[in-house]
PDB file of C-alpha atoms in Angstrom:
ATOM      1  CA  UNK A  24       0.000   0.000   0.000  1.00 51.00           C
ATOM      2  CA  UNK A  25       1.166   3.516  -0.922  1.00 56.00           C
ATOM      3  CA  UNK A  26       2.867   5.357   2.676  1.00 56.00           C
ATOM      4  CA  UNK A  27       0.684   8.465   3.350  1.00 65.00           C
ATOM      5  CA  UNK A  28       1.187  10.492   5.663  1.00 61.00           C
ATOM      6  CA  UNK A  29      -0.551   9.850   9.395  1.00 61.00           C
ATOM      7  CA  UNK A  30      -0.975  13.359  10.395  1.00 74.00           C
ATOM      8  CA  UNK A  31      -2.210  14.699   7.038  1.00 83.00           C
ATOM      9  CA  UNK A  32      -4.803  17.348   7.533  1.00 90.00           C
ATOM     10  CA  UNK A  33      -6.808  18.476   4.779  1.00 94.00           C
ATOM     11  CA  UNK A  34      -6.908  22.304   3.622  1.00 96.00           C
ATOM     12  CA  UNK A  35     -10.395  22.818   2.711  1.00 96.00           C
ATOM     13  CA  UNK A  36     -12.129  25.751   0.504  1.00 97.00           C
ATOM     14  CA  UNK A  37     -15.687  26.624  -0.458  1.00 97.00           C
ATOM     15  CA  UNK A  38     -15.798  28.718  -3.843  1.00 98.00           C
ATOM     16  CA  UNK A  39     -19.211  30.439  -4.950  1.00 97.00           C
ATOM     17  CA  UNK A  40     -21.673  30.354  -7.701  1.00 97.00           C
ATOM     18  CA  UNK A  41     -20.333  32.794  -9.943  1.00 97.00           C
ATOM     19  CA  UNK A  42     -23.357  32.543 -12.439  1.00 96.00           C
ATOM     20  CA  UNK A  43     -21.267  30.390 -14.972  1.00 97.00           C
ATOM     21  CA  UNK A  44     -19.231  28.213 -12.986  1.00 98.00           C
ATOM     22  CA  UNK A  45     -21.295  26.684 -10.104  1.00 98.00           C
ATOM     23  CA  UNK A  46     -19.054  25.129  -7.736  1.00 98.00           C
ATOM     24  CA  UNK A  47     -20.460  23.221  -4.647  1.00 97.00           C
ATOM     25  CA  UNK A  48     -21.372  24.106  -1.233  1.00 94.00           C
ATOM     26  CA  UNK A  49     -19.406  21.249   0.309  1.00 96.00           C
ATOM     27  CA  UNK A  50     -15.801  22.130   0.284  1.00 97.00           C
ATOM     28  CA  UNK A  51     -12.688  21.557  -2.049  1.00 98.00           C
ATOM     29  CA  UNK A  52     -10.451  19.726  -0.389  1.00 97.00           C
ATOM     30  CA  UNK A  53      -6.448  19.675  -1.113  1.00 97.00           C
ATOM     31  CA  UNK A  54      -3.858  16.971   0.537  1.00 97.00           C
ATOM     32  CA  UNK A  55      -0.344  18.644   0.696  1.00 96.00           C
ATOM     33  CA  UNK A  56       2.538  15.944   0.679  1.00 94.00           C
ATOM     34  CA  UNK A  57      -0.360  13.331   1.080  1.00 94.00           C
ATOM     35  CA  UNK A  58       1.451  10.476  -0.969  1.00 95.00           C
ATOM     36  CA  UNK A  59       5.133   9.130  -1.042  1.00 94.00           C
ATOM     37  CA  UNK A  60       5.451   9.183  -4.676  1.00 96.00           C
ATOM     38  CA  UNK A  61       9.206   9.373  -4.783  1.00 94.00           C
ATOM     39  CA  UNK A  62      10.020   6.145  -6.480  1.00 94.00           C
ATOM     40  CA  UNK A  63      10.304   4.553 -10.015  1.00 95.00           C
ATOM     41  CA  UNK A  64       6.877   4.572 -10.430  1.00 96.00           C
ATOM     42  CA  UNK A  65       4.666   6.991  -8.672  1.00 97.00           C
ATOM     43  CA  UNK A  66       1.779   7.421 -11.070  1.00 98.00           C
ATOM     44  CA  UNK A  67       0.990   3.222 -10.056  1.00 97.00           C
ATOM     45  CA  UNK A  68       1.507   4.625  -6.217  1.00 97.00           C
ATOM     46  CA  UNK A  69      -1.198   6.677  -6.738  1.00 98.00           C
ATOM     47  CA  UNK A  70      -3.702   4.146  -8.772  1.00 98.00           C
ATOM     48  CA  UNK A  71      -3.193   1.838  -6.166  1.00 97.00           C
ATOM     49  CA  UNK A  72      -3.913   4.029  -3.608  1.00 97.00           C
ATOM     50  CA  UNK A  73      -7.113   5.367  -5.065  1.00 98.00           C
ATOM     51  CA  UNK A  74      -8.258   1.535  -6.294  1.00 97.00           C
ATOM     52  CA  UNK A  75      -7.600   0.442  -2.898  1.00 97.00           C
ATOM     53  CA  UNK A  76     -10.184   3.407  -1.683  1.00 97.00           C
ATOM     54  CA  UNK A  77     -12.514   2.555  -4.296  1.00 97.00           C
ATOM     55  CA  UNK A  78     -11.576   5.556  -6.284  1.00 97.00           C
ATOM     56  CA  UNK A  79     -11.687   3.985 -10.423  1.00 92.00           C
ATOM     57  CA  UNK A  80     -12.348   5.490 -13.729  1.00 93.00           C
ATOM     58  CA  UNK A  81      -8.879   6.390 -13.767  1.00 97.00           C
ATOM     59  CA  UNK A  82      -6.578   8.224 -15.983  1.00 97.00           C
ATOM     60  CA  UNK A  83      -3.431   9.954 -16.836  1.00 97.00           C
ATOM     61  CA  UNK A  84      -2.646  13.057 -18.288  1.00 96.00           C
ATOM     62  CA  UNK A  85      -2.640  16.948 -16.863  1.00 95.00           C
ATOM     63  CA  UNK A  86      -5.109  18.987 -16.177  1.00 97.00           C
ATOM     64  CA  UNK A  87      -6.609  20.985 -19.322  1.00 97.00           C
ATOM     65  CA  UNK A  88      -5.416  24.516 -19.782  1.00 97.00           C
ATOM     66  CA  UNK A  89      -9.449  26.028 -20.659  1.00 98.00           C
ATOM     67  CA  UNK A  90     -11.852  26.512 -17.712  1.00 98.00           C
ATOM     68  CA  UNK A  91     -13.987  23.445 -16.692  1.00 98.00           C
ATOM     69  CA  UNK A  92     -16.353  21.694 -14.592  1.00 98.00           C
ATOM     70  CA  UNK A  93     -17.806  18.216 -14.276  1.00 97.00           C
ATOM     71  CA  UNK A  94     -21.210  18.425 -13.133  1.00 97.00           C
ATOM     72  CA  UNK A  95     -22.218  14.734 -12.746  1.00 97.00           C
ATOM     73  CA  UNK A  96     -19.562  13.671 -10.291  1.00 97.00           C
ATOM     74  CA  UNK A  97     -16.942  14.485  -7.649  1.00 97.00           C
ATOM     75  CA  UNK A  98     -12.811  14.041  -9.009  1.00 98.00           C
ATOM     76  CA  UNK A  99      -9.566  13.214  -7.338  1.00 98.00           C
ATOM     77  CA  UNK A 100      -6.518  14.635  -8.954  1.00 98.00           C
ATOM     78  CA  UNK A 101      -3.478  13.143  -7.697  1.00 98.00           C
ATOM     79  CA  UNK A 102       0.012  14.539  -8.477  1.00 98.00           C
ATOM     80  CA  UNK A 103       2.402  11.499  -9.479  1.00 98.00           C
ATOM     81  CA  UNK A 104       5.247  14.137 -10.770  1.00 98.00           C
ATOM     82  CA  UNK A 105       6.108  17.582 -11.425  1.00 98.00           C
ATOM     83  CA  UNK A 106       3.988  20.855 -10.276  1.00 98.00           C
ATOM     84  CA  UNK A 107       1.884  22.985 -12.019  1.00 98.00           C
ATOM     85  CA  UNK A 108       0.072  26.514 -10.938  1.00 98.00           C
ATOM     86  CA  UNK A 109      -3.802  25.780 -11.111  1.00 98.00           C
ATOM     87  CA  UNK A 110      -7.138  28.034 -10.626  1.00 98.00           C
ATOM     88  CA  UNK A 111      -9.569  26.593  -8.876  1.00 98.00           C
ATOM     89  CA  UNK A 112     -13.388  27.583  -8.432  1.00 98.00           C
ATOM     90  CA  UNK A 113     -13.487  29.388 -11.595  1.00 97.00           C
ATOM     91  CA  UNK A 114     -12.315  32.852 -13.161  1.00 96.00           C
ATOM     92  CA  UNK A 115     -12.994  34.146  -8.936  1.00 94.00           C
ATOM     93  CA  UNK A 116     -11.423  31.354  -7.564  1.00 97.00           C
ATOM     94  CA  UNK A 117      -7.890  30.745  -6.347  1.00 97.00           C
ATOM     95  CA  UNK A 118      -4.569  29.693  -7.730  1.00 98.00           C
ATOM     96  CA  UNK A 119      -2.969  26.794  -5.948  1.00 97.00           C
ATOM     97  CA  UNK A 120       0.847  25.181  -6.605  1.00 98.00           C
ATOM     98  CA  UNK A 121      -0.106  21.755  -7.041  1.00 98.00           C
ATOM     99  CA  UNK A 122       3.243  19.546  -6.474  1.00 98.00           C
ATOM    100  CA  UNK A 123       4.078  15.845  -6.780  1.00 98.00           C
ATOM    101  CA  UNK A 124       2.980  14.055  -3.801  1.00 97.00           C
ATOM    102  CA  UNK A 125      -0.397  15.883  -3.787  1.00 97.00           C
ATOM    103  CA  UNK A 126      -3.880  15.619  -3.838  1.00 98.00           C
ATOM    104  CA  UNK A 127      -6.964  18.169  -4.827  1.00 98.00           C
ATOM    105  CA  UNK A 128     -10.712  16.752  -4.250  1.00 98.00           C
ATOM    106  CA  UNK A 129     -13.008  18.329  -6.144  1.00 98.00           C
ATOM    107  CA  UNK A 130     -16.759  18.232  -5.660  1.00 98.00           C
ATOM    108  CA  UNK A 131     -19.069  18.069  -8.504  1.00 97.00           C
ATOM    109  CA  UNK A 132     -19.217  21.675  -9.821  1.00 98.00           C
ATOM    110  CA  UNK A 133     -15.864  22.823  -8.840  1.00 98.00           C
ATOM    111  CA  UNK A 134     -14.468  24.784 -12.081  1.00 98.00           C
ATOM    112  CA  UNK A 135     -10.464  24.087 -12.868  1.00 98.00           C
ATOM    113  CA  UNK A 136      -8.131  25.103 -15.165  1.00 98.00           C
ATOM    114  CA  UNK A 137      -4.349  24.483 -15.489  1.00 98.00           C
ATOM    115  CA  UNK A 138      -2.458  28.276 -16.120  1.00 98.00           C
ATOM    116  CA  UNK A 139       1.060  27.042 -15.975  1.00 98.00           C
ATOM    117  CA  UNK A 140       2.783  23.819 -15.416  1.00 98.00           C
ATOM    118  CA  UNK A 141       6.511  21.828 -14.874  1.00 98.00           C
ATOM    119  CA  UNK A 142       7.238  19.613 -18.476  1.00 98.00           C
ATOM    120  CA  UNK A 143       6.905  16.869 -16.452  1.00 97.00           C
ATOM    121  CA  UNK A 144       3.477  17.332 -15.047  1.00 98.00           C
ATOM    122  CA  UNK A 145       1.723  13.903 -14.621  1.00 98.00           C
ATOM    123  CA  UNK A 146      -2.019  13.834 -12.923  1.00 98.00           C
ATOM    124  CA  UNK A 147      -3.926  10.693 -11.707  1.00 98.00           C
ATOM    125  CA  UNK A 148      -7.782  11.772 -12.159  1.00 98.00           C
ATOM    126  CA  UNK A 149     -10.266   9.254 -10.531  1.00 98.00           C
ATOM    127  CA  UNK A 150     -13.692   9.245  -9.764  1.00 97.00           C
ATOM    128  CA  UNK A 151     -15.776   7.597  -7.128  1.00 96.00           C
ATOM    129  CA  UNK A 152     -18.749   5.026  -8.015  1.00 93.00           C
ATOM    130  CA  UNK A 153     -21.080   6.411 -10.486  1.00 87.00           C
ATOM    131  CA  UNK A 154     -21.669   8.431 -13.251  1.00 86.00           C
ATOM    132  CA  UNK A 155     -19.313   9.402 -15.629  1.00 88.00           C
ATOM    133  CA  UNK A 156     -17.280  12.386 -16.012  1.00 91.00           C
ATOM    134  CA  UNK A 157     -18.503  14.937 -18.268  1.00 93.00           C
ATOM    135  CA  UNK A 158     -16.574  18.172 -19.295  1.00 96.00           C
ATOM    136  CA  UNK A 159     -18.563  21.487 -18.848  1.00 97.00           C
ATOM    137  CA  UNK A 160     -17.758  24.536 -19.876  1.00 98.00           C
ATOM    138  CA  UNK A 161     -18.866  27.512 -18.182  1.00 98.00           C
ATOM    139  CA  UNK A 162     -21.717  28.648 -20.431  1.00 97.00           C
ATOM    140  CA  UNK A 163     -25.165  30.035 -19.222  1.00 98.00           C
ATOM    141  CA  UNK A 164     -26.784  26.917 -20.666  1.00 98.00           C
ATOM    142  CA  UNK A 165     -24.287  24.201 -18.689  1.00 98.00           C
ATOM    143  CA  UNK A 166     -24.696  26.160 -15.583  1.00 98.00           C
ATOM    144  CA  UNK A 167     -28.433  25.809 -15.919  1.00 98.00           C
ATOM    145  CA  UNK A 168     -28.216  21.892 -16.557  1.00 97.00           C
ATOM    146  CA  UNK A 169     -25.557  21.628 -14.015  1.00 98.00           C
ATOM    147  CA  UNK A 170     -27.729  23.551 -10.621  1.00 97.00           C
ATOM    148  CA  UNK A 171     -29.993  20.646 -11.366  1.00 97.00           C
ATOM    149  CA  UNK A 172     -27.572  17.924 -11.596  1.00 96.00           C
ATOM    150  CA  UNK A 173     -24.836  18.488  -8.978  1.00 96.00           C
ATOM    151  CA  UNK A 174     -27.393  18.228  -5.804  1.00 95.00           C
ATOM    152  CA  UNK A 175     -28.158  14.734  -7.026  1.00 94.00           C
ATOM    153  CA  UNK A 176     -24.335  13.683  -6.894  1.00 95.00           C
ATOM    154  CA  UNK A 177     -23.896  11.854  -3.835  1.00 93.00           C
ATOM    155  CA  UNK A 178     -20.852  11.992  -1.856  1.00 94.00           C
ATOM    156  CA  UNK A 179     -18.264   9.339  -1.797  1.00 95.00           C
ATOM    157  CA  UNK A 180     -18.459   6.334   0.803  1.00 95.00           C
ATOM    158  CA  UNK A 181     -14.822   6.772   0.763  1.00 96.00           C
ATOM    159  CA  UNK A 182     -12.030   9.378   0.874  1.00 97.00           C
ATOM    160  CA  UNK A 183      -9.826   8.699  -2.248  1.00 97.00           C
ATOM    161  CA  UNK A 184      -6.609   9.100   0.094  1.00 96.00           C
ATOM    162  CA  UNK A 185      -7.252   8.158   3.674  1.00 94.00           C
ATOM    163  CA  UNK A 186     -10.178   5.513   3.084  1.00 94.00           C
ATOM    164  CA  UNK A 187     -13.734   5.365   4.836  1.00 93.00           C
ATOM    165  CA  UNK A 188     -12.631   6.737   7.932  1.00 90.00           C
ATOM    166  CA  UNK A 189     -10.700   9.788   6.280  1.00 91.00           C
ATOM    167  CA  UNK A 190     -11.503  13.615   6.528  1.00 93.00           C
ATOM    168  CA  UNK A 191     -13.455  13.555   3.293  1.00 94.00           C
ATOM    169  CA  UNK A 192     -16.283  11.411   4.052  1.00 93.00           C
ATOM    170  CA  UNK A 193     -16.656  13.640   7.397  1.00 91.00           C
ATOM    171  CA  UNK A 194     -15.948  17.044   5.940  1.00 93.00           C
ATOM    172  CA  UNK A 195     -18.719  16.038   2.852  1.00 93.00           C
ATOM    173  CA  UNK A 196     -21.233  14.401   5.016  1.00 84.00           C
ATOM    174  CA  UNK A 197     -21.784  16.961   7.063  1.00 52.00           C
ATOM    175  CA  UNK A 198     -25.484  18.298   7.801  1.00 48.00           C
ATOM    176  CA  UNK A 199     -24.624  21.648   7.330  1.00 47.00           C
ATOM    177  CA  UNK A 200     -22.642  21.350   3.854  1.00 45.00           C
ATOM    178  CA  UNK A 201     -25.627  20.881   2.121  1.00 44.00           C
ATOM    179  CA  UNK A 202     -25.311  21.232  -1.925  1.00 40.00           C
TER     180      UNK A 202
END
């Protein structure tokens, strides 16, 4: 199993609505220095870390360099190498250094966009059970769709890092983080 940290504490943020990008009302959640990934081979540290926390639909690539949102389920993005300087919550949002080692949670909604990165950037996305991952723009029209669809996305039973018992399934369970 891939070492992560014991004491890891999640940073958390909650972006708004900005009338084209919805975000979520439960927070974004980012894992600094979550996962060991200095070895031969860390983009399979990182798959089996999020198989093993029944995180699938995986892939590897970056993250795209136009604004985005996915509006029918919640993402992992796990760094296997590199860094890369990345806006999240839309146009309003806030820039983050995203490093190797790392991991950004995104809830269904949350608008992305890579603005610079390292040649060597390399990102693990996953998803939890469930639908599949659609790319939104942020267009009147997809915002529409997407207030209708994102309250329907349920959160994980597991937290794509730290398990069942991990911060995420806490921080997005919540009574009060309602969508």
């Amino acid at each position: 199993m891939p070492v992560v940290s014991a004491d890891l504490k999640p940073l958390t943020f909650v972006f708004e609505d900005d009338g084209l990008v919805p975000n979520n009302r439960i927070p974004f959640v980012v894992y600094k220095g979550a996962i060991d990934v200095n070895n031969d081979h860390p983009e399979r540290t990182i798959e089996k870390l999020f198989d093993a926390n029944g995180w699938g639909d995986m892939w590897r690539n970056g993250v795209y360099d136009f604004l985005h949102y996915h509006a029918t389920v919640h993402e992992a993005l796990g760094i296997a190498r590199g860094h890369a300087r990345v806006r999240f919550g839309g146009d309003a949002g806030k820039e983050f250094t995203i490093a190797a080692g790392d991991v950004a949670i995104l809830p269904a909604g949350t608008g992305h966009q890579c603005l610079s990165a390292s040649p060597d950037f390399s990102v693990i996305g996953a998803y939890p059970p469930g639908e599949k991952m659609h790319v939104m723009r942020p267009t009147p029209e997809n915002h529409a769709k997407a207030i209708k669809t994102i309250p329907q996305v349920r959160p994980p039973a597991s937290d794509p890092v730290m398990g069942q018992d991990g911060p995420l399934v806490r921080l997005w369970s919540r009574p009060d983080q309602k969508q």
